Short mmCIF file of N, CA and C in Angstrom, two decimals:
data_model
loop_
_atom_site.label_atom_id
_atom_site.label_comp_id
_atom_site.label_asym_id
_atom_site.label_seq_id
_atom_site.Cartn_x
_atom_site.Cartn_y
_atom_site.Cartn_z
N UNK V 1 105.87 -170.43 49.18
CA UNK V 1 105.29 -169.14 48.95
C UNK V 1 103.89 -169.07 49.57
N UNK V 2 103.11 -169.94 49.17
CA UNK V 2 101.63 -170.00 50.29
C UNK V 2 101.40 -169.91 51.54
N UNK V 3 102.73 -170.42 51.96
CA UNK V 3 102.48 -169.77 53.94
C UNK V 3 103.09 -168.66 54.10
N UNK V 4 104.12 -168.01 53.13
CA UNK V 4 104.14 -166.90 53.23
C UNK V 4 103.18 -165.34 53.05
N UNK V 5 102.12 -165.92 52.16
CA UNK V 5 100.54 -165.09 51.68
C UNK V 5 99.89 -165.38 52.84
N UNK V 6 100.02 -166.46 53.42
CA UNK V 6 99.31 -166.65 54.78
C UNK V 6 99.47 -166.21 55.68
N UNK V 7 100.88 -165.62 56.24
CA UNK V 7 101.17 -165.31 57.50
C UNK V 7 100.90 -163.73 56.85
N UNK V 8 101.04 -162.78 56.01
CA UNK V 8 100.91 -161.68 55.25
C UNK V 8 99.38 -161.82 55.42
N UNK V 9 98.31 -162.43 55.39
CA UNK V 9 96.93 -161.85 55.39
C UNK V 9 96.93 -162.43 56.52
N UNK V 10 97.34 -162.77 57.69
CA UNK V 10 96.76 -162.97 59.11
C UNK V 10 97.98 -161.89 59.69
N UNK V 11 98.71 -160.97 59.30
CA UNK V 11 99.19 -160.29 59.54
C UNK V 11 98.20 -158.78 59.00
N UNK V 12 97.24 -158.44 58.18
CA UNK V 12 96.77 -157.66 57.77
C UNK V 12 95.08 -158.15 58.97
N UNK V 13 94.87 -159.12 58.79
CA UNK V 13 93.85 -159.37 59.63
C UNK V 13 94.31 -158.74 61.21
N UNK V 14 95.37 -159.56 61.81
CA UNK V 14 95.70 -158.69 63.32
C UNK V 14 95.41 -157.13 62.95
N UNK V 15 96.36 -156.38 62.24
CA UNK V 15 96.29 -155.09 61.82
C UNK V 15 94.83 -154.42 62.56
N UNK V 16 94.02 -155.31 61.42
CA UNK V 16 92.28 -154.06 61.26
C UNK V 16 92.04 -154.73 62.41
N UNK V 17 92.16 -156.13 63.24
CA UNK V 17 91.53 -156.02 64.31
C UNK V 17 91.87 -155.31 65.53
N UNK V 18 93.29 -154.97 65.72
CA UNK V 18 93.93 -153.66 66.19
C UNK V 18 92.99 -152.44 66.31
N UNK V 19 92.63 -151.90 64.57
CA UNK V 19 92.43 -150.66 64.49
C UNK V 19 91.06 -150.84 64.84
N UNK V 20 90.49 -151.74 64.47
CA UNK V 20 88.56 -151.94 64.45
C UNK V 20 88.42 -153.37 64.97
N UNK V 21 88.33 -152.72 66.47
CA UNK V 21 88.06 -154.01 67.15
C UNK V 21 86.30 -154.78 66.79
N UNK V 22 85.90 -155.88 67.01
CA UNK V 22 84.82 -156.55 67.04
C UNK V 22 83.83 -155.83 67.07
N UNK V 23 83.95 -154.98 68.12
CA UNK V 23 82.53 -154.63 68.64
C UNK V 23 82.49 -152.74 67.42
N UNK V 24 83.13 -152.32 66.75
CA UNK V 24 83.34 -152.10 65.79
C UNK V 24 82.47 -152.07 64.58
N UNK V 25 83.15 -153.28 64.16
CA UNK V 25 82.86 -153.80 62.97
C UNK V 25 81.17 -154.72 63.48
N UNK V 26 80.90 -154.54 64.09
CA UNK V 26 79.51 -155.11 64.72
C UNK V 26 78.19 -153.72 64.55
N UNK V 27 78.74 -152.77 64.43
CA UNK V 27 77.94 -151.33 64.75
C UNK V 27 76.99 -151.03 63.25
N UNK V 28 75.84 -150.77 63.66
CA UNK V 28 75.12 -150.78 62.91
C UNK V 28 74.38 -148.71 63.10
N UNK V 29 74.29 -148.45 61.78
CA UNK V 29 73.58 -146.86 61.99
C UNK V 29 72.31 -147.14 63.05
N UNK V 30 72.05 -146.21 63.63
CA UNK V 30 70.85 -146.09 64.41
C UNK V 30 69.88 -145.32 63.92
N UNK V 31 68.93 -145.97 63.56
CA UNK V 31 67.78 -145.35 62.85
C UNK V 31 67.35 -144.41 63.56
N UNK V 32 66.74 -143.26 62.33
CA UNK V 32 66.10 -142.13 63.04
C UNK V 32 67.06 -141.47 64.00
N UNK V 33 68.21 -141.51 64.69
CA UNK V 33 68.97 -140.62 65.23
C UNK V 33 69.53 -139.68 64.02
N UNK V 34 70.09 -138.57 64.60
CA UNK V 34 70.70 -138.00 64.08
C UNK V 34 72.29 -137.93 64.85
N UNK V 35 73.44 -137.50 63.91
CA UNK V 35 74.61 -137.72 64.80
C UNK V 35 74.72 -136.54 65.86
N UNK V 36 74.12 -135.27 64.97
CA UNK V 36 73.91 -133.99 65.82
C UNK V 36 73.74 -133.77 67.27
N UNK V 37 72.29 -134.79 67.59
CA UNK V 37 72.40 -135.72 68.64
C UNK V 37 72.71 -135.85 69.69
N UNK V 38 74.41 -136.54 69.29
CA UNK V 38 75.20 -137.34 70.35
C UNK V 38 76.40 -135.85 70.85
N UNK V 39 76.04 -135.11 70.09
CA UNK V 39 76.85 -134.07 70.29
C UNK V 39 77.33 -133.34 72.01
N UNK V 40 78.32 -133.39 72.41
CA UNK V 40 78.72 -132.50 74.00
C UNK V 40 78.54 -133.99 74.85
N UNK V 41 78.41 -135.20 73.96
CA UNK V 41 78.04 -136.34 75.07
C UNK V 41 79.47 -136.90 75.33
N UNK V 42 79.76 -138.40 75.09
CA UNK V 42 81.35 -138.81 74.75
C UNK V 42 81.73 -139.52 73.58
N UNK V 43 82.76 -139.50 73.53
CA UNK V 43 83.33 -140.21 72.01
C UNK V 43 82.26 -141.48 72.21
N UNK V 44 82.66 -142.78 73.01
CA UNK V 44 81.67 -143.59 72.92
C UNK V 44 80.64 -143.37 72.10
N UNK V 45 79.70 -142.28 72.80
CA UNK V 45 78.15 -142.76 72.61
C UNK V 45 78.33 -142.33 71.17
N UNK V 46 79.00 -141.54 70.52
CA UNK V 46 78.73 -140.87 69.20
C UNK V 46 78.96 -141.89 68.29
N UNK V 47 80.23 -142.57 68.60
CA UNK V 47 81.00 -143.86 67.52
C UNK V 47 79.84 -144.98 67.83
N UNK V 48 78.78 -144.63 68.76
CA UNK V 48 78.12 -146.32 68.24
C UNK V 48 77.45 -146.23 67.15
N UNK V 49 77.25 -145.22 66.29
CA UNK V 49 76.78 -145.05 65.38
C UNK V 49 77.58 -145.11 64.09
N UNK V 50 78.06 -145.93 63.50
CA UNK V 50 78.85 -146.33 62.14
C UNK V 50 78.77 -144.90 61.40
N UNK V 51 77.98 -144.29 61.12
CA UNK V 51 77.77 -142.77 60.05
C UNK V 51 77.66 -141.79 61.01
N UNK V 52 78.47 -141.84 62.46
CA UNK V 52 79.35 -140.86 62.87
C UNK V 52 80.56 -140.67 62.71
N UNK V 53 81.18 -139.20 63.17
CA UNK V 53 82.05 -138.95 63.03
C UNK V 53 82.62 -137.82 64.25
N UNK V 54 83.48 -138.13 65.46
CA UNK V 54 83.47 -137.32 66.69
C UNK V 54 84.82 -136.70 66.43
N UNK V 55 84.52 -135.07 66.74
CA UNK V 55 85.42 -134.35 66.49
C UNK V 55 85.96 -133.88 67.77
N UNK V 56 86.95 -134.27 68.34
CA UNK V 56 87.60 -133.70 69.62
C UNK V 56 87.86 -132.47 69.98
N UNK V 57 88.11 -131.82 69.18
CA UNK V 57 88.62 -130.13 69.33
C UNK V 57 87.57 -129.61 69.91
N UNK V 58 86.63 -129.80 69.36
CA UNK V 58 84.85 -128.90 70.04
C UNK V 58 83.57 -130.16 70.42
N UNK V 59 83.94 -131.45 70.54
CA UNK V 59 83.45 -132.56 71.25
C UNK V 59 82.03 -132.52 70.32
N UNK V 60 81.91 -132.16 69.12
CA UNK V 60 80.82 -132.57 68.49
C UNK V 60 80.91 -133.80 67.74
N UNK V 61 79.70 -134.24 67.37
CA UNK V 61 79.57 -135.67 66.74
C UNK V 61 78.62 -135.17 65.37
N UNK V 62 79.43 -135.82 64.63
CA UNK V 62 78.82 -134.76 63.25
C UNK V 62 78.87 -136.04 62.36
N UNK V 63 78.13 -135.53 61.04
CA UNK V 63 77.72 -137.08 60.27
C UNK V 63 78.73 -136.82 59.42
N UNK V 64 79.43 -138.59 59.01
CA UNK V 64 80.96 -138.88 58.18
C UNK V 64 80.20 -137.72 56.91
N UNK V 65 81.64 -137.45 56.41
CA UNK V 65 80.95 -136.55 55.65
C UNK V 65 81.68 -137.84 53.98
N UNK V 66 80.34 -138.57 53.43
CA UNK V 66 80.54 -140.34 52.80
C UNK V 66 80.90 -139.56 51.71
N UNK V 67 80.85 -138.24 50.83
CA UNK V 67 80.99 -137.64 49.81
C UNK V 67 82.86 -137.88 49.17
N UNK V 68 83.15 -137.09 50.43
CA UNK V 68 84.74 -136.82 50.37
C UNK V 68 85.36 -138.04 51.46
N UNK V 69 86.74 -138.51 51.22
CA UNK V 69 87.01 -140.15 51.83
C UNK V 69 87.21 -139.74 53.38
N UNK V 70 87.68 -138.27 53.05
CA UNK V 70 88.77 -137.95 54.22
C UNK V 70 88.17 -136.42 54.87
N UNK V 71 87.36 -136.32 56.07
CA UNK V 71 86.76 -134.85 56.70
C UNK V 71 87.89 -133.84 55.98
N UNK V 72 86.95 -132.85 55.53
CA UNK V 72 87.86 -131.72 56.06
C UNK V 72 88.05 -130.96 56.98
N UNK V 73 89.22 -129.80 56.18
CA UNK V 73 89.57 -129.02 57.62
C UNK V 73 88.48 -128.06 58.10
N UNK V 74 87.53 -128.42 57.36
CA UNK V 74 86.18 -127.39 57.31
C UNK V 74 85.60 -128.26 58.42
N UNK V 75 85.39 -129.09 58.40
CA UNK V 75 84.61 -130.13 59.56
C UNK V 75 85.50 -130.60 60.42
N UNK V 76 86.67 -131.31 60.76
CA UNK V 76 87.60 -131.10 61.43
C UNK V 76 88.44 -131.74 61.27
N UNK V 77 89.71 -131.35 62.02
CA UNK V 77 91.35 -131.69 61.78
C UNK V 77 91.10 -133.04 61.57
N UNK V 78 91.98 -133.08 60.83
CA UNK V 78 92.77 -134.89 60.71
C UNK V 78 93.05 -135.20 62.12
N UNK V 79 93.59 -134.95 62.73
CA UNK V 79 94.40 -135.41 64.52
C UNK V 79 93.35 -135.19 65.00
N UNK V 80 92.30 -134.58 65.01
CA UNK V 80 91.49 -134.63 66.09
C UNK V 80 89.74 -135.51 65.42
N UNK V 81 90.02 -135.96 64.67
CA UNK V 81 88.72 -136.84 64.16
C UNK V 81 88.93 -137.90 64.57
N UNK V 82 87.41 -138.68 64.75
CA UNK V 82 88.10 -139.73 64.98
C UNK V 82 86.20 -140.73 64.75
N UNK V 83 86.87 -141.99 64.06
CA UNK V 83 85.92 -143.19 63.47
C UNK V 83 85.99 -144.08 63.60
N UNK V 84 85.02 -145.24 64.52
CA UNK V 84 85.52 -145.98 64.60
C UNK V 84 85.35 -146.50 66.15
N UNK V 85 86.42 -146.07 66.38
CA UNK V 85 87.33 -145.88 68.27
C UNK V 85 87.56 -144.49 68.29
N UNK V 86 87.62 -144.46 69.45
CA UNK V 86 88.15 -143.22 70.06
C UNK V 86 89.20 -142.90 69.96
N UNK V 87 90.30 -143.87 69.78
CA UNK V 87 91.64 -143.63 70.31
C UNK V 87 92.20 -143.84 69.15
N UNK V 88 92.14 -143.99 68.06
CA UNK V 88 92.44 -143.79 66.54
C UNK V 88 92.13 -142.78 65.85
N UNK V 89 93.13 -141.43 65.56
CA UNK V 89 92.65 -140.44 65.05
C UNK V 89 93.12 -140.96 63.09
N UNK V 90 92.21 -139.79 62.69
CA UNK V 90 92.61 -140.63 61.65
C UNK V 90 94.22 -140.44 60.92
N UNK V 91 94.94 -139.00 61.13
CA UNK V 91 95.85 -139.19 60.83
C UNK V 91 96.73 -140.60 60.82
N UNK V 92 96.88 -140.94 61.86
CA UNK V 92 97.27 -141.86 62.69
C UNK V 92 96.71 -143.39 61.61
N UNK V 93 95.53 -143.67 61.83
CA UNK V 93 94.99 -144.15 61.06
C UNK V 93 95.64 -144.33 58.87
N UNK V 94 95.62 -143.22 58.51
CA UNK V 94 95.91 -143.10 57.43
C UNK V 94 97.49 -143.47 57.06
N UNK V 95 98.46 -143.17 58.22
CA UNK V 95 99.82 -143.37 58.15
C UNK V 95 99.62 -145.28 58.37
N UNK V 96 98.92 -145.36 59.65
CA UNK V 96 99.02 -147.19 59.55
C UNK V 96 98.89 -147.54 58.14
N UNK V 97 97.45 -147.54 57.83
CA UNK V 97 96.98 -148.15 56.34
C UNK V 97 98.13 -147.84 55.25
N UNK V 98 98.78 -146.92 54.79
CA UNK V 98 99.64 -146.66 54.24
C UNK V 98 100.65 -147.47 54.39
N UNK V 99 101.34 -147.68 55.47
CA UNK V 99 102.16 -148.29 55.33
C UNK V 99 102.04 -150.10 55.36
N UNK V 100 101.15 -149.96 56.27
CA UNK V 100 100.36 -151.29 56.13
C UNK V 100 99.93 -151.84 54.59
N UNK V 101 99.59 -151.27 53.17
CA UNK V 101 99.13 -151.30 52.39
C UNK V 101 100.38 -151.38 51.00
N UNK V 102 101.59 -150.57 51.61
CA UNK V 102 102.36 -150.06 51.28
C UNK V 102 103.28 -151.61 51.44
N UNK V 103 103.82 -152.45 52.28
CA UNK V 103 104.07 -153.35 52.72
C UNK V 103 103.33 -154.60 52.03
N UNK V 104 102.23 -154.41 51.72
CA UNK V 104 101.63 -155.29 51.39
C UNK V 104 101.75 -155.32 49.46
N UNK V 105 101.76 -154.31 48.96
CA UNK V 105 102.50 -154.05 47.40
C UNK V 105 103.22 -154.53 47.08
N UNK V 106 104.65 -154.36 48.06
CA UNK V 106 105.80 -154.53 48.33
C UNK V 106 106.17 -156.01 48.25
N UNK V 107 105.28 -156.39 49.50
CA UNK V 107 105.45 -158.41 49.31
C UNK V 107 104.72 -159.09 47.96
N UNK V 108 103.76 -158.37 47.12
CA UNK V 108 103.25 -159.10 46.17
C UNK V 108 104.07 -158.84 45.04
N UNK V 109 104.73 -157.95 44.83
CA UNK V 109 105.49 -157.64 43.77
C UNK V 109 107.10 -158.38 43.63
N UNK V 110 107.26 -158.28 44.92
CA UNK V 110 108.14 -159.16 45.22
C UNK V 110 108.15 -160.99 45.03
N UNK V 111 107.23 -160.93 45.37
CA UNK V 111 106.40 -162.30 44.87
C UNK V 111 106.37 -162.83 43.14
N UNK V 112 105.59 -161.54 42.93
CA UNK V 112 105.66 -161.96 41.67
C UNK V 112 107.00 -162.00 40.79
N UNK V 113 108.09 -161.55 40.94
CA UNK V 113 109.42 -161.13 40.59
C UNK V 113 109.53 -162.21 40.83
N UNK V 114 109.79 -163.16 42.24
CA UNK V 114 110.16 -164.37 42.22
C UNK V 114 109.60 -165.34 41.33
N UNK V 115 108.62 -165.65 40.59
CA UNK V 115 107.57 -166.23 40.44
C UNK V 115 108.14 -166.15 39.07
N UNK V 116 108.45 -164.87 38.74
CA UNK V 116 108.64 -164.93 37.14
C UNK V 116 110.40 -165.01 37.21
N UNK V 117 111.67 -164.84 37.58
CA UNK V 117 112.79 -165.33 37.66
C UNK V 117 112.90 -166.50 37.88
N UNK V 118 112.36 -167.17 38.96
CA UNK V 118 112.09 -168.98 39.03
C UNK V 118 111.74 -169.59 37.48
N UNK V 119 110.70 -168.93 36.86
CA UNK V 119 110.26 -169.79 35.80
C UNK V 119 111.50 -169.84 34.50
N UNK V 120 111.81 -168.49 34.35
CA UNK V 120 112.89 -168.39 34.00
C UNK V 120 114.42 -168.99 33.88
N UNK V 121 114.63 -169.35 35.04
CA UNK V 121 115.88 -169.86 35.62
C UNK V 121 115.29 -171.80 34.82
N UNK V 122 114.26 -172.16 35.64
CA UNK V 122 113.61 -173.42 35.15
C UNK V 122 114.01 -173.83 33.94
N UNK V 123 113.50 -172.74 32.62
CA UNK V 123 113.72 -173.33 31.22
C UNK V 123 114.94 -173.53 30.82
N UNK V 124 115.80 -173.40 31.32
CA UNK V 124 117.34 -174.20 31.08
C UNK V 124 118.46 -173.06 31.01
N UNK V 125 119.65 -173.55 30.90
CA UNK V 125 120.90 -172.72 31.59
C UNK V 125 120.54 -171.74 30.05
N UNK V 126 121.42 -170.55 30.67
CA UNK V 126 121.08 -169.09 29.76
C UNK V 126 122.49 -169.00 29.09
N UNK V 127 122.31 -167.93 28.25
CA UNK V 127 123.94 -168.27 27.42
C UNK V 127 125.09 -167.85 27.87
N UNK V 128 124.68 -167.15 29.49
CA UNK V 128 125.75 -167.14 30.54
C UNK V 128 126.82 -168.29 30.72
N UNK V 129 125.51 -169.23 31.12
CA UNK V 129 125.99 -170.20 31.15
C UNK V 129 126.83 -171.26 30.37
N UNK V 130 125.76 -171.05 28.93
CA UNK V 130 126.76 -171.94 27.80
C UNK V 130 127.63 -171.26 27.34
N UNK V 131 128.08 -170.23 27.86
CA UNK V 131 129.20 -169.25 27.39
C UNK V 131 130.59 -170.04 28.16
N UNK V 132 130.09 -169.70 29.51
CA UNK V 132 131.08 -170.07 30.36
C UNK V 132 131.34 -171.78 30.36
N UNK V 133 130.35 -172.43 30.32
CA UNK V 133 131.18 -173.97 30.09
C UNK V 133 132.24 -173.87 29.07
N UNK V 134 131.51 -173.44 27.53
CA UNK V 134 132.45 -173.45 26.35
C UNK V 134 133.65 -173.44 26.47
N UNK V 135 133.81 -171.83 27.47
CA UNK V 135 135.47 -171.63 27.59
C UNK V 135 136.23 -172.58 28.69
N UNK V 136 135.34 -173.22 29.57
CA UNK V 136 136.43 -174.13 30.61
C UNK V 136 136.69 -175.33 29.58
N UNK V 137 136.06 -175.83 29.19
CA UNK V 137 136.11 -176.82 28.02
C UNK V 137 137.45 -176.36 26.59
N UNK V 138 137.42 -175.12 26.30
CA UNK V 138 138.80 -174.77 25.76
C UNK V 138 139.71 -174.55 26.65
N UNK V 139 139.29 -174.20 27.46
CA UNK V 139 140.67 -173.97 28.64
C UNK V 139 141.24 -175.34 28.96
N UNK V 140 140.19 -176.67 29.15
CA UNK V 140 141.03 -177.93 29.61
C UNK V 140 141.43 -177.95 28.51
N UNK V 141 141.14 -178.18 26.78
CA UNK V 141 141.74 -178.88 25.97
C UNK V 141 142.93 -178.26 25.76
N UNK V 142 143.24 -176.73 26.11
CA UNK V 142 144.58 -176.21 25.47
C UNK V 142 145.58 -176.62 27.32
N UNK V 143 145.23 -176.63 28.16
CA UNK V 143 146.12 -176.97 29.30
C UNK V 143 146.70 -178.50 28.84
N UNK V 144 145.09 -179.68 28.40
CA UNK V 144 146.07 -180.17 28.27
C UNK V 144 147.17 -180.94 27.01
N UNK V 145 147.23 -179.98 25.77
CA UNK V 145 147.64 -180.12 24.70
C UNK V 145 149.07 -179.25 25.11
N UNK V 146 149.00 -178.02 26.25
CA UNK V 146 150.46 -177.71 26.97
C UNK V 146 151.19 -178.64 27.30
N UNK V 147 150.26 -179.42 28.59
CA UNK V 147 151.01 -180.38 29.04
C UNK V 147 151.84 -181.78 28.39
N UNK V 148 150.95 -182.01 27.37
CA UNK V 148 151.65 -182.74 26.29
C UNK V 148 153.13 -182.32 25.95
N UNK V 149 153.26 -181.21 25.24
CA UNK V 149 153.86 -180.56 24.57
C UNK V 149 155.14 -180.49 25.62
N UNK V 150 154.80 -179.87 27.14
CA UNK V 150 155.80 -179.99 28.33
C UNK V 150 156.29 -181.15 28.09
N UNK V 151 155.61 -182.43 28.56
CA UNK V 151 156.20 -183.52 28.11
C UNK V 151 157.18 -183.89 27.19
N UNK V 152 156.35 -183.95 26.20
CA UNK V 152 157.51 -184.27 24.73
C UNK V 152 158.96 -183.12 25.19
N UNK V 153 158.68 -182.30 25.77
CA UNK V 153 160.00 -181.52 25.34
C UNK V 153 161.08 -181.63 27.00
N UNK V 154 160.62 -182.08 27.57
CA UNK V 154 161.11 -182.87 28.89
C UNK V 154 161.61 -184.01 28.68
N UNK V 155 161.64 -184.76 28.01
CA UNK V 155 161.69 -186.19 27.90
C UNK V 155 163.03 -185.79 26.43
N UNK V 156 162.48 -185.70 25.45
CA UNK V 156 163.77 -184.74 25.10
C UNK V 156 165.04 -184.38 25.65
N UNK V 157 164.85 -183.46 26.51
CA UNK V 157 166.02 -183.20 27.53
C UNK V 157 166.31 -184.60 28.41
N UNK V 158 165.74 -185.14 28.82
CA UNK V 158 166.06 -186.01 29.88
C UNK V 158 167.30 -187.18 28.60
N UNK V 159 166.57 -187.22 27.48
CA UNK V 159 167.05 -188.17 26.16
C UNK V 159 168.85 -187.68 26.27
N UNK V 160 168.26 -186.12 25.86
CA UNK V 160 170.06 -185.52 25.57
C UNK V 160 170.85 -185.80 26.60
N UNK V 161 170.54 -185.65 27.81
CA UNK V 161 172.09 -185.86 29.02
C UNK V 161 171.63 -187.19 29.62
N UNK V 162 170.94 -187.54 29.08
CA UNK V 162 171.08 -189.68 29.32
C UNK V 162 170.35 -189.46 30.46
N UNK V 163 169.53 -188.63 30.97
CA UNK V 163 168.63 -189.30 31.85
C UNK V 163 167.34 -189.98 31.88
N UNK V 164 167.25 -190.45 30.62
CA UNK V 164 165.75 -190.69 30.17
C UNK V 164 165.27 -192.18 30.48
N UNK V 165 164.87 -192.13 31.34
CA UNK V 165 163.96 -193.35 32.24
C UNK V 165 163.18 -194.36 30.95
N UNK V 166 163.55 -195.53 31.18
CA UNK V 166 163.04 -196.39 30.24
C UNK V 166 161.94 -197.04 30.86
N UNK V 167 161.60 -197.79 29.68
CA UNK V 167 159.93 -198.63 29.88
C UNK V 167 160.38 -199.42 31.25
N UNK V 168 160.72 -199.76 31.22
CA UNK V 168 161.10 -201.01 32.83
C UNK V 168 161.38 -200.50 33.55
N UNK V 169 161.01 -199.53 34.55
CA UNK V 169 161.93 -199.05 35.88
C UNK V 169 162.74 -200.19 36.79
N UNK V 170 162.75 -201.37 37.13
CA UNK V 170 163.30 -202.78 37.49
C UNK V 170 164.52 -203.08 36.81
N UNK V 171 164.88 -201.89 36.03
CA UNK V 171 165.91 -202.81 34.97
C UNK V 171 167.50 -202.67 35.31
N UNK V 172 168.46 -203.16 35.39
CA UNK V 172 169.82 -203.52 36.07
C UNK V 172 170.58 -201.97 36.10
N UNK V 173 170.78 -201.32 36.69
CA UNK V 173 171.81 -199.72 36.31
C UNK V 173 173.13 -200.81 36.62
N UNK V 174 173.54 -199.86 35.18
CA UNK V 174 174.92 -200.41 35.25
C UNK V 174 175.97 -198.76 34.94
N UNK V 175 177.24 -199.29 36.04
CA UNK V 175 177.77 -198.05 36.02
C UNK V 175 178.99 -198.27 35.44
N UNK V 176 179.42 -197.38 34.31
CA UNK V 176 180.66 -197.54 33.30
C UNK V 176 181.82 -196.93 33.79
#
């Protein structure tokens, strides 16, 4: 299970380095600018500023609005915002993480299900189980208290029309 949490968080690590490359996650606000600013310039110059936010539709660079998680449609579209990179709108963005996040629920819960059925299974057979031995255990003793019974009543017959095989198989047939 541990290299499986492992390959799952270096699988979430590739992810954000995908979405937020290095130089990214390196960006620091620029003092004393304003994002207003960077406005009619290019996505670039606006995103080097971490507490921007570049809106494609009308090429302004406007400050994240940190209040609400997600711009509105008052400030601009979902598809056409963009934080970060350029080339990550956030729709786009929000569907990754989602499912990315979504996936990631998914394997821990799953996890834990295993985690708690394993322990389970561990503390010893369930009364499934001692159910079902019980009955193979009556099932051999009555097969073979049948087979007995076949016997005795075979041997019987073999007694009545004289075919009944004696202790010595070696022993002289004699024919009358």
């Amino acid at each position: 299970m541990g290299q499986w949490v492992i390959s799952v968080a270096s699988l979430c690590m590739f992810v954000v380095e995908i979405l937020l490359p290095s130089t990214v996650l390196g960006q620091t606000p620029a003092p004393g600018k304003a994002c207003a600013t960077y406005t009619n310039t290019s996505c670039e110059e606006c995103l080097k500023n971490v507490t921007c936010l570049w809106c494609n539709t009308n090429r302004q660079c406007l400050d994240y609005p940190v209040r609400s998680i997600l711009p509105s449609k008052s400030v601009c579209a979902l598809n056409a915002a963009r934080w970060g990179v350029c080339w990550v709108n956030f729709e786009a963005l929000i569907i990754t993480m989602s499912v990315v996040c979504g996936i990631i629920l998914i394997a821990f819960v799953y996890c834990c299900w295993k985690c708690c059925c394993r322990t389970k299974k561990s503390k010893g057979p369930d009364k499934e189980e001692v159910k079902a031995a019980r009955e193979r255990e009556e099932r051999r003793v009555r097969q073979d208290e049948r087979r007995v019974e076949m016997k005795a009543r075979h041997d019987e017959i073999r007694k009545k029309y004289g075919l009944f095989k004696e202790d010595n198989p070696y022993s002289r047939f004699e024919n009358n």
